[in-house]
CSV table of C-alpha atoms in Angstrom, one decimal:
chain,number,residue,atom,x,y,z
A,487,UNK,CA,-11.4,-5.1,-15.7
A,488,UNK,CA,-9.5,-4.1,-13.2
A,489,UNK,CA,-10.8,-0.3,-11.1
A,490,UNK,CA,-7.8,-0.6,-8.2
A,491,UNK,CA,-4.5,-1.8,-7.8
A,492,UNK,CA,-4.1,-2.2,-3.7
A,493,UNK,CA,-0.2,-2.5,-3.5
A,494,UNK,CA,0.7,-3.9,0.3
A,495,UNK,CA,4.0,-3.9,1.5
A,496,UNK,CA,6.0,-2.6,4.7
A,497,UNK,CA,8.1,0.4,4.9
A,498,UNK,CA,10.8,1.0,2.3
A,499,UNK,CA,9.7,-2.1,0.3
A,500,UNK,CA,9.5,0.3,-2.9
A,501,UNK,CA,5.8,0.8,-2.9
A,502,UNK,CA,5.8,4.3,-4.1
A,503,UNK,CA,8.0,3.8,-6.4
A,504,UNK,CA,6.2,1.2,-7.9
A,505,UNK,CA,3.1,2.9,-7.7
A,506,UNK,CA,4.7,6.3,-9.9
A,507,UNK,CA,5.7,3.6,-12.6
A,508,UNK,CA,2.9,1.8,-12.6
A,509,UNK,CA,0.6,5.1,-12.8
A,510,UNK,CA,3.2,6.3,-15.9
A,511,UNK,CA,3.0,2.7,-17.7
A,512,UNK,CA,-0.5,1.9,-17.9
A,513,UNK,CA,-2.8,2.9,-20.3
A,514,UNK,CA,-5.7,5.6,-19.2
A,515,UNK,CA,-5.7,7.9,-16.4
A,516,UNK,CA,-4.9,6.1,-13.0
A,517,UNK,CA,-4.7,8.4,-9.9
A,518,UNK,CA,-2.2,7.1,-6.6
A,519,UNK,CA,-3.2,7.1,-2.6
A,520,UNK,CA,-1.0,6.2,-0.2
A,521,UNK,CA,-1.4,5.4,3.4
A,522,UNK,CA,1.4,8.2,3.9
A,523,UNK,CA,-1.2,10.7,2.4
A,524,UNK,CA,-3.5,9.8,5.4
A,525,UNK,CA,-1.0,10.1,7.5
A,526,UNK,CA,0.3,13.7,6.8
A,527,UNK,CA,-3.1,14.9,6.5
A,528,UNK,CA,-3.7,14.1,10.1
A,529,UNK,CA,-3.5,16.8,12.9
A,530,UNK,CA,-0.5,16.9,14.5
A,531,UNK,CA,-2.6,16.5,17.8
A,532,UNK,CA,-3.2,12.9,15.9
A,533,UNK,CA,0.1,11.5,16.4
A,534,UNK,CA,0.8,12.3,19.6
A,535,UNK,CA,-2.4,10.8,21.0
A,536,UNK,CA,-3.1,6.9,21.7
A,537,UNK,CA,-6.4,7.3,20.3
A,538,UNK,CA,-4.3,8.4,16.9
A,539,UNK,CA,-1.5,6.8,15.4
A,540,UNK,CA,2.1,6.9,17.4
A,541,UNK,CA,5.2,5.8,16.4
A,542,UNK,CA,8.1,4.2,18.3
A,543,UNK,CA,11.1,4.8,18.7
A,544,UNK,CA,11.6,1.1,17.5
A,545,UNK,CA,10.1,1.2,14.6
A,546,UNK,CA,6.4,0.3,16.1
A,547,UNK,CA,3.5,1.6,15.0
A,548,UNK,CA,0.2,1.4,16.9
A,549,UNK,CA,-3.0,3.1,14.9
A,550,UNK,CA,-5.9,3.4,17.5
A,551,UNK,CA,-9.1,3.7,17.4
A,552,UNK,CA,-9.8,7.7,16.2
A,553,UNK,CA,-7.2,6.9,13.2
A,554,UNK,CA,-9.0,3.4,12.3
A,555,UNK,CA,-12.5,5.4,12.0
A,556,UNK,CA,-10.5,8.1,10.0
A,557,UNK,CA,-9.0,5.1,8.0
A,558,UNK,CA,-12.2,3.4,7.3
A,559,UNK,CA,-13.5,7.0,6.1
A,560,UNK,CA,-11.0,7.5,3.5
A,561,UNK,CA,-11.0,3.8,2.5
A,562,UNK,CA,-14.5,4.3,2.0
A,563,UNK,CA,-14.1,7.6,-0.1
A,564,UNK,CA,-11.5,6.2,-2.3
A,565,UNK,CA,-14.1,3.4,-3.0
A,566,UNK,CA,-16.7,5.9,-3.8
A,567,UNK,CA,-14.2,7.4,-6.3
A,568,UNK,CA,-13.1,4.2,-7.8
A,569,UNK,CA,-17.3,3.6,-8.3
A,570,UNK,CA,-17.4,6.1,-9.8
A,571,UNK,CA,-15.1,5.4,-12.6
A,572,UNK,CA,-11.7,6.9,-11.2
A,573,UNK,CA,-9.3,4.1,-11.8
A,574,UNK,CA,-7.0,4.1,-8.8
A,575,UNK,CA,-3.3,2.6,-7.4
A,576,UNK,CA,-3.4,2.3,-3.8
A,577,UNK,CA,-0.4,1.9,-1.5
A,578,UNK,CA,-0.8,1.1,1.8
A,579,UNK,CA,0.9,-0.8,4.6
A,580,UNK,CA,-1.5,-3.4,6.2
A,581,UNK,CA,-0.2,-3.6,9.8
A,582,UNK,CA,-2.5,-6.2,11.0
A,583,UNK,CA,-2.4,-8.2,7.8
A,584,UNK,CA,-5.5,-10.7,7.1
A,585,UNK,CA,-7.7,-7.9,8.9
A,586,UNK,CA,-6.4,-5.1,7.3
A,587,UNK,CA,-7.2,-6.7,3.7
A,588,UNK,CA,-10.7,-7.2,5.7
A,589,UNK,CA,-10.9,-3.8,6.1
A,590,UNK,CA,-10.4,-2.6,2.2
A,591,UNK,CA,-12.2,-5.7,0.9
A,592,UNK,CA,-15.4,-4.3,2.7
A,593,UNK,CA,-14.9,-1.0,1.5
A,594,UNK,CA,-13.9,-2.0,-1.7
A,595,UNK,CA,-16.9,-4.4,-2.1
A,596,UNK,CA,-18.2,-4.4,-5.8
A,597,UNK,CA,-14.9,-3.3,-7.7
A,598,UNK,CA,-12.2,-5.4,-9.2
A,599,UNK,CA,-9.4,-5.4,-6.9
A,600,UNK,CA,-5.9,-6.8,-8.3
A,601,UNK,CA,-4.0,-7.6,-4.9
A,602,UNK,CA,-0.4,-6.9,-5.0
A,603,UNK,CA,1.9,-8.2,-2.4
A,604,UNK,CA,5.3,-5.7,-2.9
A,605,UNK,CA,7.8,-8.0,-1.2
A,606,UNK,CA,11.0,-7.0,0.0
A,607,UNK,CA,14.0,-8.4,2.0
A,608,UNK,CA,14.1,-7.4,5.6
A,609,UNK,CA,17.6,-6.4,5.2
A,610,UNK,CA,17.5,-4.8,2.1
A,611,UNK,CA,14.0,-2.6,3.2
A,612,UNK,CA,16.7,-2.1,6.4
A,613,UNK,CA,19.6,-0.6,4.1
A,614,UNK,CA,16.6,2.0,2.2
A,615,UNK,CA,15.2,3.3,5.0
A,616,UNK,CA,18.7,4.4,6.3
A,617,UNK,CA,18.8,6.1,3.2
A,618,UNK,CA,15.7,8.1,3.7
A,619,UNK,CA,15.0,11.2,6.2
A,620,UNK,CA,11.3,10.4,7.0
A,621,UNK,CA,11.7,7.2,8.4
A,622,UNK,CA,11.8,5.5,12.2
A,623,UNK,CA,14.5,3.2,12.6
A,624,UNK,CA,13.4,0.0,12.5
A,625,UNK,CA,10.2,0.1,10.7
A,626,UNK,CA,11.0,-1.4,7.4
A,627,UNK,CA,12.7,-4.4,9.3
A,628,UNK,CA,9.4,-4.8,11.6
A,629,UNK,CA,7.1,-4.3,8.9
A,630,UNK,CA,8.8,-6.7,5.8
A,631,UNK,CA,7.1,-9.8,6.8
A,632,UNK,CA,4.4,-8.9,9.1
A,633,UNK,CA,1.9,-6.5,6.4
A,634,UNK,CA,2.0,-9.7,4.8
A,635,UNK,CA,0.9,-12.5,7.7
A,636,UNK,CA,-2.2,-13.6,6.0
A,637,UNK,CA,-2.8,-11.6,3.1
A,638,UNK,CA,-4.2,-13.1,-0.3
A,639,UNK,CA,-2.5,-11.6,-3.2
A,640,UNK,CA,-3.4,-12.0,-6.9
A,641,UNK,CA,0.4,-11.2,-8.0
A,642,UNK,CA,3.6,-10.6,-5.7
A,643,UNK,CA,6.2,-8.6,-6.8
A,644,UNK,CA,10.2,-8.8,-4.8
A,645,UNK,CA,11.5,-5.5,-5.3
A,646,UNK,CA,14.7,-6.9,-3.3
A,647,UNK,CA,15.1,-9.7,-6.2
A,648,UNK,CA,13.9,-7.6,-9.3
A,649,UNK,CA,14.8,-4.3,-10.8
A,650,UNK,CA,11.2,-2.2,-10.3
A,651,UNK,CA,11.4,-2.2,-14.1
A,652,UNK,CA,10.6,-5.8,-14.0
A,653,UNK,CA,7.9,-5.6,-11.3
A,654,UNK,CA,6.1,-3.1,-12.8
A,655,UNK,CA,6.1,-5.5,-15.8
A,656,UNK,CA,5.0,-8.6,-14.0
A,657,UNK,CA,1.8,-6.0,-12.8
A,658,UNK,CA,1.1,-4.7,-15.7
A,659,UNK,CA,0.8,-7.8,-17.5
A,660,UNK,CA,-1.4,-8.8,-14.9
A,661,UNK,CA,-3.7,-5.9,-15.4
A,662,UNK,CA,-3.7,-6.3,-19.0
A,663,UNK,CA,-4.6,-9.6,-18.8
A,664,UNK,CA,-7.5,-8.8,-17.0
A,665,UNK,CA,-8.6,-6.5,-19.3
């Protein structure tokens, strides 16, 4: 049985997206965190300090360490919910890959994770995030392959390739499976 979906994948690779239609499609009541939701919560203070999260003007993004204690708070609370019965769709944007997934898989100890890799074409992630207001130039083209530098996924979805229709499908089917 699966308690979280953990959906990885850089900026503008449709995460969210999938995440709302995977959270409409599957049966029960499945609530959605996103890294983003960390992120706003933050004092502005936080984003403006090293020892926060800053962002480029290229696209970087550099968490230090008062955001990765933060982060290893809320990972940790969402794993508390999930234990206790909260069935939950994470989306979140590993920057340092392997360790990242490190980082969840320790908080997430005990519970069936399914591990979904959301790929996405560097060009097409590119083309989306010109699209979108809230975005750094360059991110999405920084992030498409990097979040994913050693990073063991049960399923991997191209949202580049496939209509989100069909990923959500492939993911579903997955969790189903499971069941």
């Amino acid at each position: 049985m699966v308690d979280v979906i953990l959906l990885n994948g850089g900026s503008s690779s449709g995460k969210t997206t999938l995440a709302i239609r995977l959270q409409n499609t599957l049966p029960g009541a499945w609530l959605r965190f996103s890294i983003d939701d960390l992120i706003d919560a933050l004092p502005k203070s936080m984003l403006e300090d090293p020892a926060g999260i800053t962002f480029g003007t290229d696209g970087s993004v550099t968490p230090g360490s008062d955001f990765r204690s933060l982060e290893r708070a809320w990972m940790h609370g969402l794993a508390a919910m999930a234990k206790q019965g909260a069935k939950l769709i994470i989306d979140d944007v590993l920057l340092s890959g392997a360790e990242g997934q490190k980082r969840w898989q320790a908080a997430l100890q005990g519970l069936d994770v399914l591990w979904v890799g959301v790929m996405c074409d560097a060009e097409v992630a590119k083309e989306r995030e010109t699209k979108r207001i809230d975005r750094v130039s360059g991110m999405a083209a920084a992030q498409a392959v990097t979040v994913h530098e050693g990073v063991r996924y049960d399923v991997r979805v191209d949202t580049s390739k496939k209509p989100i229709e069909e990923c959500v499908h492939v993911i579903r089917e997955r969790v189903e499976y499971l069941y």
